[in-house]
């Protein structure tokens, strides 16, 4: 048996903590004792968070809150690509379970019918030598009550995507496997194998959007991502690429 197969047959260190502040924070705090690939999931987050300190609404028992610790040998510079890689892995894992129609919004969201289904948050817990210690977290709405408050954009749940019951355990297992495989591939070959796959699932490919960067807004048509993970926008000046954590992409009409 090859080394790779041996590595894959080792069970993933896994914790289910029913109530937590944030699964990302939990793994960030205990990174010293973790093996790469370790996972934490929870039923409720008191302080679930999104990018730039925004709140991730995390009611009890109705969603998935999943984080994985990953030691990225390629270092911090490569971390930008992770939300893209993990996004592609999630959409493909859903497809393998027979769940179609989930799309990607650059750089870190999953959409269904133009509504937000899930978000990915990559955080760094420090650097050891050249390697970066990272935590990748995903919140996916599974069957969230319409009564929730605090979400300032259209959102949806997986129960709207599928009309037959699905198993949360099957989803968790499929996501963990898909993330690990995608992260290993990314470590070996970078974004190479992901650009085409991202573009296939991009919710806004060929559509007019605006990129919001602080006070600045740029309108254009999405032409996918490039090999650096930047979003390509066709504007009146030609095709331009944009990259960076401070950019928000929205439908042009929003
Ligand atoms: P950006 O493109 O700037 O990242 P974003 O809206 O995706 O835009 P994030 O910081 O990535 O912003 O995600 C946080 C946002 O997600 C919150 O401001 C809120 O609007 C939304 N949100 C919070 N909880 C949920 C949830 N459970 N389901 C769907 N959306 C949520
Ligand atoms: C976003 O769209 O901004 C990303 C949201 C990420 C939410 C997940 S839920 C599991 C993990 N723990 C957190 O506190 N955040 C991420």
CSV table of C-alpha atoms and ligand atoms in Angstrom, one decimal:
chain,number,residue,atom,x,y,z
A,1,UNK,CA,0.0,0.0,0.0
A,2,UNK,CA,1.4,3.4,-0.9
A,3,UNK,CA,2.2,6.0,1.8
A,4,UNK,CA,-0.7,8.2,0.6
A,5,UNK,CA,-3.3,5.4,1.0
A,6,UNK,CA,-1.9,4.6,4.4
A,7,UNK,CA,-2.2,8.2,5.4
A,8,UNK,CA,-5.8,8.3,4.2
A,9,UNK,CA,-6.8,5.2,6.2
A,10,UNK,CA,-5.8,6.9,9.5
A,11,UNK,CA,-9.0,8.3,11.1
A,12,UNK,CA,-9.4,12.0,11.2
A,13,UNK,CA,-9.1,13.5,14.7
A,14,UNK,CA,-12.7,14.7,15.3
A,15,UNK,CA,-14.6,16.5,18.0
A,16,UNK,CA,-18.3,17.3,18.2
A,17,UNK,CA,-18.8,20.0,20.8
A,18,UNK,CA,-22.6,20.8,21.1
A,19,UNK,CA,-22.2,24.4,22.3
A,20,UNK,CA,-19.2,26.5,21.5
A,21,UNK,CA,-18.2,30.1,20.9
A,22,UNK,CA,-16.7,29.5,17.5
A,23,UNK,CA,-15.4,26.2,16.0
A,24,UNK,CA,-12.7,28.3,14.2
A,25,UNK,CA,-11.7,29.9,17.5
A,26,UNK,CA,-11.6,26.5,19.3
A,27,UNK,CA,-9.1,25.1,16.8
A,28,UNK,CA,-7.1,28.3,16.7
A,29,UNK,CA,-6.7,28.1,20.5
A,30,UNK,CA,-5.5,24.5,20.5
A,31,UNK,CA,-3.4,24.4,17.4
A,32,UNK,CA,-0.3,23.4,19.3
A,33,UNK,CA,-1.7,20.0,20.0
A,34,UNK,CA,-3.5,19.3,16.7
A,35,UNK,CA,-2.6,17.2,13.8
A,36,UNK,CA,-3.2,18.7,10.3
A,37,UNK,CA,-6.7,17.7,9.2
A,38,UNK,CA,-8.2,17.7,12.7
A,39,UNK,CA,-11.9,18.7,12.7
A,40,UNK,CA,-14.3,20.3,15.1
A,41,UNK,CA,-18.1,20.6,14.5
A,42,UNK,CA,-20.8,22.1,16.7
A,43,UNK,CA,-24.6,22.4,17.0
A,44,UNK,CA,-24.5,26.1,18.2
A,45,UNK,CA,-22.0,28.9,18.1
A,46,UNK,CA,-22.4,31.8,20.5
A,47,UNK,CA,-19.8,33.9,18.6
A,48,UNK,CA,-19.8,32.5,15.1
A,49,UNK,CA,-18.0,34.9,12.8
A,50,UNK,CA,-17.5,35.7,9.1
A,51,UNK,CA,-15.0,37.8,7.3
A,52,UNK,CA,-13.9,41.2,8.7
A,53,UNK,CA,-15.4,40.5,12.1
A,54,UNK,CA,-19.0,40.1,10.8
A,55,UNK,CA,-21.3,37.8,12.7
A,56,UNK,CA,-22.2,34.3,11.4
A,57,UNK,CA,-25.7,33.6,12.7
A,58,UNK,CA,-25.5,30.1,14.2
A,59,UNK,CA,-28.8,28.9,15.8
A,60,UNK,CA,-28.9,25.5,17.6
A,61,UNK,CA,-29.3,22.2,15.8
A,62,UNK,CA,-30.4,23.5,12.4
A,63,UNK,CA,-27.1,24.1,10.5
A,64,UNK,CA,-23.6,22.8,10.1
A,65,UNK,CA,-20.6,24.5,11.7
A,66,UNK,CA,-17.4,22.7,10.7
A,67,UNK,CA,-13.8,23.7,11.0
A,68,UNK,CA,-10.6,22.0,10.1
A,69,UNK,CA,-7.0,22.7,11.2
A,70,UNK,CA,-4.5,22.6,8.3
A,71,UNK,CA,-0.8,23.0,8.4
A,72,UNK,CA,0.1,24.5,5.0
A,73,UNK,CA,3.7,23.8,4.2
A,74,UNK,CA,3.7,26.3,1.3
A,75,UNK,CA,3.2,29.1,3.9
A,76,UNK,CA,1.0,32.2,4.2
A,77,UNK,CA,1.4,33.3,0.6
A,78,UNK,CA,-0.6,30.3,-0.5
A,79,UNK,CA,-3.4,30.7,2.0
A,80,UNK,CA,-5.4,33.1,-0.2
A,81,UNK,CA,-6.3,30.2,-2.5
A,82,UNK,CA,-7.8,28.0,0.2
A,83,UNK,CA,-11.3,29.4,0.3
A,84,UNK,CA,-11.5,28.8,-3.5
A,85,UNK,CA,-10.2,25.2,-3.2
A,86,UNK,CA,-12.5,24.3,-0.3
A,87,UNK,CA,-15.5,26.0,-2.1
A,88,UNK,CA,-14.9,23.8,-5.2
A,89,UNK,CA,-14.6,20.7,-2.9
A,90,UNK,CA,-17.9,21.5,-1.2
A,91,UNK,CA,-19.9,21.9,-4.5
A,92,UNK,CA,-18.4,18.7,-5.9
A,93,UNK,CA,-19.0,16.7,-2.7
A,94,UNK,CA,-22.7,17.8,-2.8
A,95,UNK,CA,-22.9,16.7,-6.4
A,96,UNK,CA,-21.5,13.3,-5.5
A,97,UNK,CA,-24.4,13.1,-3.0
A,98,UNK,CA,-26.8,13.9,-5.8
A,99,UNK,CA,-27.3,17.5,-4.7
A,100,UNK,CA,-27.2,19.8,-7.7
A,101,UNK,CA,-27.4,23.5,-8.3
A,102,UNK,CA,-25.2,24.9,-5.6
A,103,UNK,CA,-22.9,27.6,-7.0
A,104,UNK,CA,-19.8,29.6,-5.9
A,105,UNK,CA,-19.5,33.3,-5.2
A,106,UNK,CA,-15.9,34.7,-5.2
A,107,UNK,CA,-14.1,34.4,-2.9
A,108,UNK,CA,-15.7,32.5,-0.1
A,109,UNK,CA,-19.5,31.9,-0.4
A,110,UNK,CA,-21.8,29.2,-1.6
A,111,UNK,CA,-25.0,30.3,-3.3
A,112,UNK,CA,-28.3,28.6,-4.4
A,113,UNK,CA,-30.6,30.6,-6.6
A,114,UNK,CA,-28.8,33.8,-5.8
A,115,UNK,CA,-29.1,33.4,-2.1
A,116,UNK,CA,-26.4,32.7,0.4
A,117,UNK,CA,-26.3,29.0,1.5
A,118,UNK,CA,-22.9,28.8,3.2
A,119,UNK,CA,-19.7,30.8,3.9
A,120,UNK,CA,-16.1,29.8,4.3
A,121,UNK,CA,-13.7,31.6,6.6
A,122,UNK,CA,-9.9,30.9,6.5
A,123,UNK,CA,-8.0,32.2,9.5
A,124,UNK,CA,-4.3,31.9,10.4
A,125,UNK,CA,-3.1,30.9,13.8
A,126,UNK,CA,0.6,31.6,13.3
A,127,UNK,CA,3.6,30.5,11.3
A,128,UNK,CA,6.1,27.8,12.3
A,129,UNK,CA,9.2,28.0,10.1
A,130,UNK,CA,7.9,28.4,6.5
A,131,UNK,CA,4.6,26.6,7.2
A,132,UNK,CA,1.3,28.4,8.0
A,133,UNK,CA,-1.1,27.1,10.6
A,134,UNK,CA,-4.6,27.6,9.3
A,135,UNK,CA,-8.1,27.0,10.3
A,136,UNK,CA,-10.7,26.7,7.6
A,137,UNK,CA,-14.3,27.0,8.7
A,138,UNK,CA,-17.6,26.5,7.0
A,139,UNK,CA,-21.1,27.4,8.1
A,140,UNK,CA,-23.8,25.9,5.9
A,141,UNK,CA,-27.5,26.4,6.6
A,142,UNK,CA,-29.3,23.0,6.6
A,143,UNK,CA,-32.8,23.8,7.8
A,144,UNK,CA,-32.7,27.2,9.4
A,145,UNK,CA,-36.0,28.8,10.6
A,146,UNK,CA,-37.3,31.8,8.7
A,147,UNK,CA,-37.6,33.5,12.0
A,148,UNK,CA,-33.9,34.1,12.5
A,149,UNK,CA,-32.7,37.7,12.6
A,150,UNK,CA,-29.4,39.4,12.0
A,151,UNK,CA,-28.7,38.4,8.4
A,152,UNK,CA,-28.6,41.4,6.1
A,153,UNK,CA,-28.8,39.6,2.8
A,154,UNK,CA,-30.9,36.9,1.0
A,155,UNK,CA,-30.1,33.5,2.4
A,156,UNK,CA,-31.3,29.9,2.0
A,157,UNK,CA,-30.9,26.4,3.5
A,158,UNK,CA,-30.0,23.1,2.0
A,159,UNK,CA,-33.5,21.9,2.7
A,160,UNK,CA,-34.6,24.3,-0.2
A,161,UNK,CA,-32.0,22.7,-2.5
A,162,UNK,CA,-33.2,19.1,-2.0
A,163,UNK,CA,-36.7,17.8,-1.7
A,164,UNK,CA,-35.7,14.5,-0.1
A,165,UNK,CA,-34.3,14.1,3.5
A,166,UNK,CA,-30.5,14.1,3.7
A,167,UNK,CA,-28.2,12.8,6.4
A,168,UNK,CA,-26.1,15.4,8.3
A,169,UNK,CA,-23.6,12.7,9.1
A,170,UNK,CA,-23.2,11.8,5.4
A,171,UNK,CA,-22.6,15.5,4.6
A,172,UNK,CA,-20.0,15.8,7.3
A,173,UNK,CA,-18.1,12.7,6.2
A,174,UNK,CA,-18.3,13.8,2.5
A,175,UNK,CA,-17.0,17.3,3.3
A,176,UNK,CA,-14.1,16.2,5.4
A,177,UNK,CA,-12.9,13.8,2.8
A,178,UNK,CA,-13.4,16.3,0.0
A,179,UNK,CA,-11.5,19.0,1.9
A,180,UNK,CA,-8.6,16.8,2.8
A,181,UNK,CA,-8.3,15.6,-0.8
A,182,UNK,CA,-8.6,19.2,-2.2
A,183,UNK,CA,-6.0,20.6,0.3
A,184,UNK,CA,-3.5,17.8,-0.5
A,185,UNK,CA,-3.9,18.5,-4.2
A,186,UNK,CA,-3.5,22.2,-3.6
A,187,UNK,CA,-0.3,21.6,-1.7
A,188,UNK,CA,1.1,19.6,-4.6
A,189,UNK,CA,-0.1,21.5,-7.6
A,190,UNK,CA,-1.5,24.9,-6.4
A,191,UNK,CA,-4.6,26.3,-7.9
A,192,UNK,CA,-3.9,24.6,-11.3
A,193,UNK,CA,-6.4,21.9,-11.0
A,194,UNK,CA,-9.1,24.2,-9.6
A,195,UNK,CA,-9.5,27.2,-11.9
A,196,UNK,CA,-11.6,25.3,-14.5
A,197,UNK,CA,-13.7,23.6,-11.9
A,198,UNK,CA,-14.3,27.0,-10.1
A,199,UNK,CA,-15.4,28.6,-13.4
A,200,UNK,CA,-17.8,25.7,-14.0
A,201,UNK,CA,-19.6,26.5,-10.8
A,202,UNK,CA,-19.3,30.3,-10.6
A,203,UNK,CA,-22.7,31.7,-9.8
A,204,UNK,CA,-21.8,35.0,-11.6
A,205,UNK,CA,-19.9,33.8,-14.6
A,206,UNK,CA,-21.0,36.0,-17.6
A,207,UNK,CA,-23.1,38.2,-15.3
A,208,UNK,CA,-22.8,41.9,-14.5
A,209,UNK,CA,-21.6,42.5,-10.9
A,210,UNK,CA,-20.0,45.2,-8.9
A,211,UNK,CA,-16.8,44.9,-6.8
A,212,UNK,CA,-16.9,47.0,-3.6
A,213,UNK,CA,-13.6,48.1,-2.2
A,214,UNK,CA,-14.2,50.6,0.6
A,215,UNK,CA,-15.7,53.7,-1.1
A,216,UNK,CA,-14.8,52.4,-4.6
A,217,UNK,CA,-17.1,50.4,-6.8
A,218,UNK,CA,-16.2,48.8,-10.1
A,219,UNK,CA,-18.8,47.3,-12.5
A,220,UNK,CA,-18.1,44.6,-15.0
A,221,UNK,CA,-18.9,41.2,-16.3
A,222,UNK,CA,-17.4,38.2,-14.4
A,223,UNK,CA,-15.1,36.1,-16.6
A,224,UNK,CA,-14.1,33.6,-13.9
A,225,UNK,CA,-10.9,33.4,-11.9
A,226,UNK,CA,-7.3,33.2,-13.0
A,227,UNK,CA,-4.4,31.0,-11.8
A,228,UNK,CA,-3.6,33.3,-8.9
A,229,UNK,CA,-7.2,33.1,-7.6
A,230,UNK,CA,-8.0,36.7,-8.7
A,231,UNK,CA,-11.5,37.4,-10.0
A,232,UNK,CA,-11.5,38.5,-13.7
A,233,UNK,CA,-13.8,41.4,-14.6
A,234,UNK,CA,-14.5,42.6,-18.1
A,235,UNK,CA,-14.9,46.4,-17.8
A,236,UNK,CA,-14.9,49.1,-20.4
A,237,UNK,CA,-11.1,49.1,-20.0
A,238,UNK,CA,-10.7,45.4,-20.9
A,239,UNK,CA,-10.2,42.4,-18.6
A,240,UNK,CA,-8.9,43.3,-15.2
A,241,UNK,CA,-8.0,41.0,-12.3
A,242,UNK,CA,-8.8,41.8,-8.7
A,243,UNK,CA,-7.6,40.0,-5.6
A,244,UNK,CA,-7.6,40.8,-1.8
A,245,UNK,CA,-9.5,40.2,1.3
A,246,UNK,CA,-11.2,43.6,1.4
A,247,UNK,CA,-13.2,43.1,-1.8
A,248,UNK,CA,-17.0,42.3,-1.8
A,249,UNK,CA,-18.7,41.1,-4.9
A,250,UNK,CA,-22.4,41.8,-5.4
A,251,UNK,CA,-24.9,41.6,-8.2
A,252,UNK,CA,-24.8,44.9,-10.2
A,253,UNK,CA,-28.5,45.5,-9.5
A,254,UNK,CA,-28.1,45.2,-5.7
B,1,LIG,P1,-18.3,39.6,1.3
B,1,LIG,O1,-18.5,39.4,-0.1
B,1,LIG,O2,-18.0,40.9,1.7
B,1,LIG,O3,-17.5,38.5,2.0
B,1,LIG,P2,-20.5,38.5,2.7
B,1,LIG,O4,-21.8,39.1,2.8
B,1,LIG,O5,-20.3,37.2,2.2
B,1,LIG,O6,-19.8,39.5,1.8
B,1,LIG,P3,-19.0,37.7,5.0
B,1,LIG,O7,-18.3,38.5,6.0
B,1,LIG,O8,-18.3,36.8,4.1
B,1,LIG,O9,-19.8,38.8,4.1
B,1,LIG,O10,-20.2,36.9,5.7
B,1,LIG,C1,-20.9,37.5,6.8
B,1,LIG,C2,-22.3,37.9,6.3
B,1,LIG,O11,-23.0,36.7,6.0
B,1,LIG,C3,-23.1,38.7,7.3
B,1,LIG,O12,-22.9,40.0,7.2
B,1,LIG,C4,-24.5,38.3,7.0
B,1,LIG,O13,-25.1,39.1,6.1
B,1,LIG,C5,-24.4,36.9,6.4
B,1,LIG,N1,-24.7,35.8,7.3
B,1,LIG,C6,-24.5,35.7,8.6
B,1,LIG,N2,-25.0,34.5,9.1
B,1,LIG,C7,-25.5,33.9,8.0
B,1,LIG,C8,-26.1,32.6,7.8
B,1,LIG,N3,-26.3,31.7,8.8
B,1,LIG,N4,-26.6,32.3,6.5
B,1,LIG,C9,-26.4,33.2,5.5
B,1,LIG,N5,-25.8,34.3,5.6
B,1,LIG,C10,-25.4,34.7,6.8
B,2,LIG,C1,-18.4,34.2,5.7
B,2,LIG,O1,-19.3,34.0,4.8
B,2,LIG,O2,-18.0,35.2,6.0
B,2,LIG,C2,-17.8,33.0,6.3
B,2,LIG,C3,-18.7,32.4,7.4
B,2,LIG,C4,-18.0,31.3,8.1
B,2,LIG,C5,-18.8,30.7,9.2
B,2,LIG,C6,-18.1,29.4,9.8
B,2,LIG,S1,-19.2,28.5,10.9
B,2,LIG,C7,-17.8,27.5,11.4
B,2,LIG,C8,-16.7,28.5,11.5
B,2,LIG,N1,-16.7,29.1,12.9
B,2,LIG,C9,-16.8,30.4,12.8
B,2,LIG,O3,-16.9,31.2,13.7
B,2,LIG,N2,-16.9,30.8,11.5
B,2,LIG,C10,-16.8,29.7,10.6
